[in-house]
Coordinates of C-alpha atoms and ligand atoms in Angstrom, one line a residue:
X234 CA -8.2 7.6 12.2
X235 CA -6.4 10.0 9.9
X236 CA -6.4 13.6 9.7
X237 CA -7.1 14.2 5.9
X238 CA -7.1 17.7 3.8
X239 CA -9.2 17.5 0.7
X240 CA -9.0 19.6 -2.0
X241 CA -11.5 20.1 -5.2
X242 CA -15.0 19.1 -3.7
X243 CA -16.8 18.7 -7.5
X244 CA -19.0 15.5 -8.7
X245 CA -16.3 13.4 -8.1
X246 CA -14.6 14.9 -5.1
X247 CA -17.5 15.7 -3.0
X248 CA -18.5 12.3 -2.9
X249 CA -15.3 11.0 -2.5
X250 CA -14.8 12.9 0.9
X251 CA -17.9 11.9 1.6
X252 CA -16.8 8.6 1.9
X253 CA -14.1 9.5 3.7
X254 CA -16.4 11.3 6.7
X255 CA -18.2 8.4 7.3
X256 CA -15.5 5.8 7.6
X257 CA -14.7 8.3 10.4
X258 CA -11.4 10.1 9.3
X259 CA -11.2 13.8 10.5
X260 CA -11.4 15.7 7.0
X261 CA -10.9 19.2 6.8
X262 CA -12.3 20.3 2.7
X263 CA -11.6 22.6 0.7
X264 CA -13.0 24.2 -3.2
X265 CA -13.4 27.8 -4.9
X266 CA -17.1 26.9 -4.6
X267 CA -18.5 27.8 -1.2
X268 CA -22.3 26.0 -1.8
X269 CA -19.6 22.5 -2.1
X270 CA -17.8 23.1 1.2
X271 CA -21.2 23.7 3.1
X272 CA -22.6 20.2 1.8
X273 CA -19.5 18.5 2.9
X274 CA -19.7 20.3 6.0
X275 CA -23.5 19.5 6.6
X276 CA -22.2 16.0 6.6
X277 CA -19.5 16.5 9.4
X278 CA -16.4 17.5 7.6
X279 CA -14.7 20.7 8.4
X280 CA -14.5 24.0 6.4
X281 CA -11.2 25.0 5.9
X282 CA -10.1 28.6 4.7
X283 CA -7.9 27.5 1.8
X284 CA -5.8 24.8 0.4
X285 CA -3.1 25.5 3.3
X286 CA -5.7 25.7 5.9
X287 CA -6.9 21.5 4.9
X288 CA -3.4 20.8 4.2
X289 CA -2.0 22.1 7.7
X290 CA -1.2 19.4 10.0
X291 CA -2.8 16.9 7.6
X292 CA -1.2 12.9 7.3
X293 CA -2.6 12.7 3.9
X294 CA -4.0 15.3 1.7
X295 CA -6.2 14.2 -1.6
X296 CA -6.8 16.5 -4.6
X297 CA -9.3 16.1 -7.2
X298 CA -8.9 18.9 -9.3
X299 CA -9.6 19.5 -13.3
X300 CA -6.3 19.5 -15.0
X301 CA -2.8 19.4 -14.3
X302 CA -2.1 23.0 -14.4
X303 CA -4.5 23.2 -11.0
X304 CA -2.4 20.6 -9.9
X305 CA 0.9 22.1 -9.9
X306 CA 0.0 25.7 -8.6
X307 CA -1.8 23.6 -5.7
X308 CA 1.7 21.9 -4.7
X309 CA 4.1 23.9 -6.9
X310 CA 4.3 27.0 -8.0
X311 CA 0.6 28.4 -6.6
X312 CA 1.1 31.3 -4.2
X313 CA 1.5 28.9 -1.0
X314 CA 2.6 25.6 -2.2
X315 CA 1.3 22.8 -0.5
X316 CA 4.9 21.1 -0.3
X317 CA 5.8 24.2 1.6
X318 CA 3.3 23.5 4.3
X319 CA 2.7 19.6 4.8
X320 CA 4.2 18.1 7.5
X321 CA 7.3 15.9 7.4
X322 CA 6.2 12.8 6.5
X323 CA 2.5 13.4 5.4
X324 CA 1.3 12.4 2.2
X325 CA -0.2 13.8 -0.8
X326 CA -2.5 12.2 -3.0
X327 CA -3.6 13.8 -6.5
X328 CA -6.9 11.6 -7.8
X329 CA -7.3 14.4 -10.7
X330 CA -6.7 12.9 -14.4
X331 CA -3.6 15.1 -15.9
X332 CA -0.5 14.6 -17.9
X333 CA 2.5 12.0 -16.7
X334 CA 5.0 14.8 -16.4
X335 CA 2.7 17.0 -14.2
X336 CA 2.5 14.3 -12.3
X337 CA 6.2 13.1 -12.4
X338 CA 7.6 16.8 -11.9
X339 CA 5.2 16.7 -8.6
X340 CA 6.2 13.7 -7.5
X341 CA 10.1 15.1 -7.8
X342 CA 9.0 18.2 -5.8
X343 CA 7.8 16.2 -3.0
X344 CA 10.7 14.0 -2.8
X345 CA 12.7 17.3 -2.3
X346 CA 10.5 18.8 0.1
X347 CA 10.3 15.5 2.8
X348 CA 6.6 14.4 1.6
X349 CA 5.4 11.8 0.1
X350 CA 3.1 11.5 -3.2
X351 CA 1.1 9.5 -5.2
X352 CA -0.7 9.6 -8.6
X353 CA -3.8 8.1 -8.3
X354 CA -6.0 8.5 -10.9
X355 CA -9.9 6.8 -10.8
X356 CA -12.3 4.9 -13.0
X357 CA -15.9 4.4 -12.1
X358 CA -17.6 7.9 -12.4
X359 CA -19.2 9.5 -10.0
X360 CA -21.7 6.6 -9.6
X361 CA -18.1 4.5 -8.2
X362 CA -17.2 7.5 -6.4
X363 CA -20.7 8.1 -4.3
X364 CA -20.6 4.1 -4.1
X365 CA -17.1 3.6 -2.8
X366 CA -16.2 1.2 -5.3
X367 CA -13.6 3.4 -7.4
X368 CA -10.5 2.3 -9.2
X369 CA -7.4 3.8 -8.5
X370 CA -4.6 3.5 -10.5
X371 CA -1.7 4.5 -8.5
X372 CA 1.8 5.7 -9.4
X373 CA 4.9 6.4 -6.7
X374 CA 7.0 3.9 -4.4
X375 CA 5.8 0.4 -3.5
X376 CA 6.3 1.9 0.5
X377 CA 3.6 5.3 -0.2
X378 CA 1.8 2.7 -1.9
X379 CA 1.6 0.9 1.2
X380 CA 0.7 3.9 3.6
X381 CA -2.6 5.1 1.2
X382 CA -3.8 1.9 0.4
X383 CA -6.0 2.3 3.7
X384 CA -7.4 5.6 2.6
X385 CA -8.0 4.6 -0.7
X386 CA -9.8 1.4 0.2
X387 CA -12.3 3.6 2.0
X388 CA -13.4 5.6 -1.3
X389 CA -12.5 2.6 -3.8
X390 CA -13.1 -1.1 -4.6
X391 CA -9.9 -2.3 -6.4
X392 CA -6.7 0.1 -5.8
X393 CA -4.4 -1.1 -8.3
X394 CA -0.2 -0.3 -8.2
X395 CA 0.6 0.8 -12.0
X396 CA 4.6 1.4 -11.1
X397 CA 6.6 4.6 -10.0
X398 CA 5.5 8.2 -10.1
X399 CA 3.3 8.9 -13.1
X400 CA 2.8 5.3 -14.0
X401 CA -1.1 6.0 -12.5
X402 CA -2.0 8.4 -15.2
X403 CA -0.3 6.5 -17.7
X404 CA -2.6 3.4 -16.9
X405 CA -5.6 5.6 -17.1
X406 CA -4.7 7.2 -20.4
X407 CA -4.0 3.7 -22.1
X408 CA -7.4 3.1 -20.5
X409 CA -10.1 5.3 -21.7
X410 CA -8.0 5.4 -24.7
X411 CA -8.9 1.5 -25.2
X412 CA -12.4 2.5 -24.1
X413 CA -12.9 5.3 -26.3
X414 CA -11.5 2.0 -29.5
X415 CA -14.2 -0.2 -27.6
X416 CA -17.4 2.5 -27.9
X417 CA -16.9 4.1 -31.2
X418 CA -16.3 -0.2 -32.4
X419 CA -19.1 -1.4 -31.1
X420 CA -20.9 2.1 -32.0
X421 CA -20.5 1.5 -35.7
X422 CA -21.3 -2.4 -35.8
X423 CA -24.6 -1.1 -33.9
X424 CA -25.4 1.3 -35.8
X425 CA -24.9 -1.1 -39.5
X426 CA -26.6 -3.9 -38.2
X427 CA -29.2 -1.9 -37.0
X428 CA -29.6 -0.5 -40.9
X429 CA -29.6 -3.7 -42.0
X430 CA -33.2 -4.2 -40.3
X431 CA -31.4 -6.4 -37.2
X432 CA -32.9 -5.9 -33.8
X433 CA -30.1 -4.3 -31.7
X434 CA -31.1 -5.9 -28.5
X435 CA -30.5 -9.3 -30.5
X436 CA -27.6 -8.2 -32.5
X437 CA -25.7 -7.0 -28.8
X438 CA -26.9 -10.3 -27.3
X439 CA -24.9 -12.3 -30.4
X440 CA -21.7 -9.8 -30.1
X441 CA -21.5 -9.9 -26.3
X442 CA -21.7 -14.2 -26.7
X443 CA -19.1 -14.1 -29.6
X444 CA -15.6 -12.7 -30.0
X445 CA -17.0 -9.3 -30.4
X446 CA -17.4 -9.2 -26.7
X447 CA -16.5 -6.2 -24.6
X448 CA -17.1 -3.6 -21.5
X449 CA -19.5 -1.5 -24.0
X450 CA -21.6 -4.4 -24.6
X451 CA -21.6 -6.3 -21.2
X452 CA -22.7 -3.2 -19.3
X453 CA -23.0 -0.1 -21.0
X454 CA -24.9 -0.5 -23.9
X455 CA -24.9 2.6 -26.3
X456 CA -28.3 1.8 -27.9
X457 CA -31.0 3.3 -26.4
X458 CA -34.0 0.3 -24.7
X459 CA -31.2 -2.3 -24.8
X460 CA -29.9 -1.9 -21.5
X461 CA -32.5 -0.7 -18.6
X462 CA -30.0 1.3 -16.6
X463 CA -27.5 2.2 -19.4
X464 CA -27.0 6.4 -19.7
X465 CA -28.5 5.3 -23.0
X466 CA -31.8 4.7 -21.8
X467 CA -31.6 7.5 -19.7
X468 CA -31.3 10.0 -22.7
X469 CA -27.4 9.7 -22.3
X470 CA -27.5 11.5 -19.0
X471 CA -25.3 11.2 -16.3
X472 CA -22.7 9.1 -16.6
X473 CA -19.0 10.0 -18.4
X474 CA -19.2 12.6 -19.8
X475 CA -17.9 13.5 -23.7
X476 CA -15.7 16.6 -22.6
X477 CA -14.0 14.1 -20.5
X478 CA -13.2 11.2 -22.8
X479 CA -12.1 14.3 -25.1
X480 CA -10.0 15.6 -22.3
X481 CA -8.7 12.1 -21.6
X482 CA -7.9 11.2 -25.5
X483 CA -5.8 14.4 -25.5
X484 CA -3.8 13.3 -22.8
X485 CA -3.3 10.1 -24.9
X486 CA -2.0 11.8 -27.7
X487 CA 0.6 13.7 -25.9
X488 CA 1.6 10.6 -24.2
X489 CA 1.6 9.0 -27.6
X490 CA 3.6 11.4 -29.3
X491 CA 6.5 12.1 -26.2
X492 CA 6.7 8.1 -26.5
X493 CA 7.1 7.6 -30.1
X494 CA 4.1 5.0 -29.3
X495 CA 1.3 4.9 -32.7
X496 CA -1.5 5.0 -31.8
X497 CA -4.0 5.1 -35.1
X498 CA -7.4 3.8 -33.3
X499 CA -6.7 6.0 -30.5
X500 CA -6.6 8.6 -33.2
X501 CA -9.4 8.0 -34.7
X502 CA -11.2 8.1 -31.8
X503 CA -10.8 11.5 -31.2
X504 CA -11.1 12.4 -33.9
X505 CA -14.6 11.2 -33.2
X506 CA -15.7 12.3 -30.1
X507 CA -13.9 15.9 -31.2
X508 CA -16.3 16.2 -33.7
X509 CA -19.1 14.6 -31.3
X510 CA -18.6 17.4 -29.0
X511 CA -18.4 20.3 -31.5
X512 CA -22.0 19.3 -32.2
X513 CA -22.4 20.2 -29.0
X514 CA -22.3 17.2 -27.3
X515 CA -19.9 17.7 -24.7
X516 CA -22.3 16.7 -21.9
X517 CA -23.7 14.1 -22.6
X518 CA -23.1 10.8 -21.7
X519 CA -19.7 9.5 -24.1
X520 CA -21.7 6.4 -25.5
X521 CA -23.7 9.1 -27.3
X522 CA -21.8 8.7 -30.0
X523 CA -23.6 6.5 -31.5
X524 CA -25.8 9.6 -32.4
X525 CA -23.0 10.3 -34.8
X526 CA -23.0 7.7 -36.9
X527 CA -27.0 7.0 -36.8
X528 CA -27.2 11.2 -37.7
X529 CA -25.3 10.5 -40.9
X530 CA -28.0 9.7 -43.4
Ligands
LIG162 P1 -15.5 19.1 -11.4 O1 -15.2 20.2 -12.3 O2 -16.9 18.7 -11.0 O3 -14.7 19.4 -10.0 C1 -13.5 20.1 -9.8 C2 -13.6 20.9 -8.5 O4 -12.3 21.5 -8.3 C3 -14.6 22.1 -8.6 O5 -15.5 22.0 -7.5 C4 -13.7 23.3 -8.6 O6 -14.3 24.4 -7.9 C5 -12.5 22.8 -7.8 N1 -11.3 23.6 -7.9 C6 -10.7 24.0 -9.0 N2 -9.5 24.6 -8.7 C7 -9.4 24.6 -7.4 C8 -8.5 25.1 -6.5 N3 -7.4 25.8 -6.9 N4 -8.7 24.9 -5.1 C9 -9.8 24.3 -4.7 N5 -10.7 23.7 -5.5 C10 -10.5 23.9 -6.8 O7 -14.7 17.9 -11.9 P2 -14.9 16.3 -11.5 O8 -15.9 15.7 -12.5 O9 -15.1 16.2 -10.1 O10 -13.5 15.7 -11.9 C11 -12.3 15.9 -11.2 C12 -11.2 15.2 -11.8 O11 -11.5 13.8 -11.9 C13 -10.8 15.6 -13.2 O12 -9.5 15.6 -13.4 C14 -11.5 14.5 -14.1 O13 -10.9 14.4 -15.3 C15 -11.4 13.3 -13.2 N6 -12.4 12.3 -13.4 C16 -13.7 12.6 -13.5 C17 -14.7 11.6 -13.7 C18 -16.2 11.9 -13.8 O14 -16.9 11.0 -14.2 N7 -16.6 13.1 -13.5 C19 -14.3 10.3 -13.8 C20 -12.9 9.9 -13.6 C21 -12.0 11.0 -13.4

C-alpha cells in the first residue's frame, strides 16, 4: 500500500480520499478547513500540519484544489513548494480543473525537480467521486501514466490517457464545453415543444429514440417529473453545479482563443449560463437552465 498526501479535502476531495482510506493506502490530508480534515480523520486518515507535512515522504500526492492559481503556489511558487520537498521519484497528481499551461508549466517544474506529475482532471461529480466511479482524464508520460493508474482506479471507474502534460485538462475543457452545446440544445427544444402543448416526458422519450439523442436526455433530464432521480426533480439540487460549467466554459475560451480554434456554440453557451448565473443561479444544478428560456415570456 501507498503512502499518499492529499491536498484540498472539499465535495469532491473529501470523498475522493475517502476512497483512498478504505482501499487501505496510508493517507496523510490536508485543507485550510479544519472541520474537513477532522472528517477525513474520523475515517482513519491522518492530519497533517500543512501541504509539506502530507507531501513529506509521500509516493504520490493528489490535489484537488479550485483553480490553477492554487495549483501553482501549492507546487510552485507558494512559500514551500511542494517540488521542493517530494521525494525523488514520488508522484504528484493535480485532479483540480485549471488552465493547460498551469498545468503544462507544472508538469515542466516537476521534470526539473526529479518528480513526476500528472494532470488528471475528473467527470462524475461528487456523486462519482463518493461512488468511486470517476473519470480521469490524464495528461503526462505513458510511464507516470502507468505508476497512477493503480491509485486512480481506487477513486475512479474509467481512467482515460488524453496525451502528454496538459492534454487531461484539455480533454475536459472540450468536454463540458460539448456538454454545456448538449444542455442548453436540448434545453431549448424542451422548452418549444413544451409551448407547443407536447408532453415533455413524451417529447424526450421521441428525441432520446431519434437522432436528437444525447447524455442530457438519456440520463439527466432537465425537465422537472421526467426523470425520477434527475437534479431536476430534485429542485436542481445537488449535482454540477452552474458556477462550475461557468468556470469550465471559461477555461474553454482561453483554450479557444490561444489555439486559434472557433468555437461559436461553445460561445454561445456561455453566454448562457453567464447570464444564468447573474440571475443568481450559480448553485444550482447546471441543467437549470432551462429556467431561462421557460422565464422568458
Ligand atoms: P471545493 O471548493 O468544495 O473544495 C476545494 C477545497 O480546497 C476546499 O476545501 C478548500 O478549503 C481547499 N483549499 C483551497 N486552497 C487550499 C490550499 N492552499 N491548501 C489546502 N487546501 C486548500 O471544490 P470541489 O467542488 O471539491 O472542486 C475541486 C476541483 O474539482 C475544482 O477544480 C473543480 O472545478 C473540480 N471539479 C468539481 C466537480 C464538482 O462537481 N464539484 C466536478 C468535477 C471537477
Amino acid at each position: 500500500m501507498a503512502r499518499i498526501g492529499f491536498i484540498g479535502l472539499g465535495n469532491m476531495g473529501l470523498p475522493m480520499a475517502l476512497n483512498l482510506v478504505k482501499a487501505g493506502h496510508d493517507v496523510a490530508v490536508f485543507d485550510l478547513v479544519e472541520s474537513a480534515i477532522a472528517e477525513a480523520v474520523a475515517a482513519g486518515a491522518q492530519a497533517a500540519p500543512s501541504a509539506v507535512g502530507a507531501a513529506t515522504d509521500a509516493d504520490f500526492v493528489v490535489s484537488m484544489l479550485p483553480a490553477g492559481e492554487h495549483v501553482r503556489a501549492l507546487y510552485l511558487d507558494g512559500d514551500t513548494p511542494l517540488f521542493g520537498v517530494l521525494k525523488s521519484g514520488a508522484v504528484a497528481i493535480d485532479s483540480s480543473t485549471i488552465d493547460a499551461a498551469t498545468a503544462q508549466a507544472v508538469g515542466a517544474a516537476a521534470v526539473a525537480a526529479g518528480v513526476a506529475f500528472i494532470d488528471a482532471p475528473v467527470s462524475g461529480g461528487t456523486a462519482g467521486a463518493a461512488a468511486g466511479t470517476l473519470s480521469f482524464l490524464c495528461g503526462g508520460s505513458a510511464e507516470d501514466f502507468a505508476r497512477v493508474q493503480p491509485v486512480l482506479d481506487v477513486m475512479g471507474k474509467n481512467i482515460f490517457h488524453a496525451g502528454a502534460t496538459g492534454a487531461g485538462q484539455i480533454a475536459k475543457a472540450c468536454n463540458n464545453m460539448l456538454l454545456s452545446v448538449l444542455m442548453t440544445g436540448t434545453c431549448e427544444a424542451l422548452n418549444m415543444g413544451a409551448k407547443a402543448g407536447l408532453d415533455p416526458a413524451v417529447l424526450s422519450e421521441i428525441m432520446r429514440q431519434s437522432s436528437g439523442g444525447n447524455w442530457a436526455l438519456n440520463v439527466y433530464n432537465p425537465v422537472p417529473g421526467v426523470m425520477e432521480n434527475a437534479p431536476a426533480s430534485k429542485g436542481y439540487a445537488g449535482g454540477f453545479m452552474t458556477d462550475l460549467m461557468v468556470k469550465d466554459l471559461g477555461l474553454a475560451m482561453d483554450l479557444s482563443q490561444q489555439l486559434n480554434a472557433p468555437v461559436p456554440m461553445g460561445s454561445q453557451a456561455r453566454a448562457l449560463y453567464s447570464m444564468h448565473k447573474a440571475k443568481g443561479h450559480g448553485r444550482l444544478d447546471f441543467s437549470s437552465v432551462l429556467t431561462l428560456y421557460a422565464d422568458a415570456d
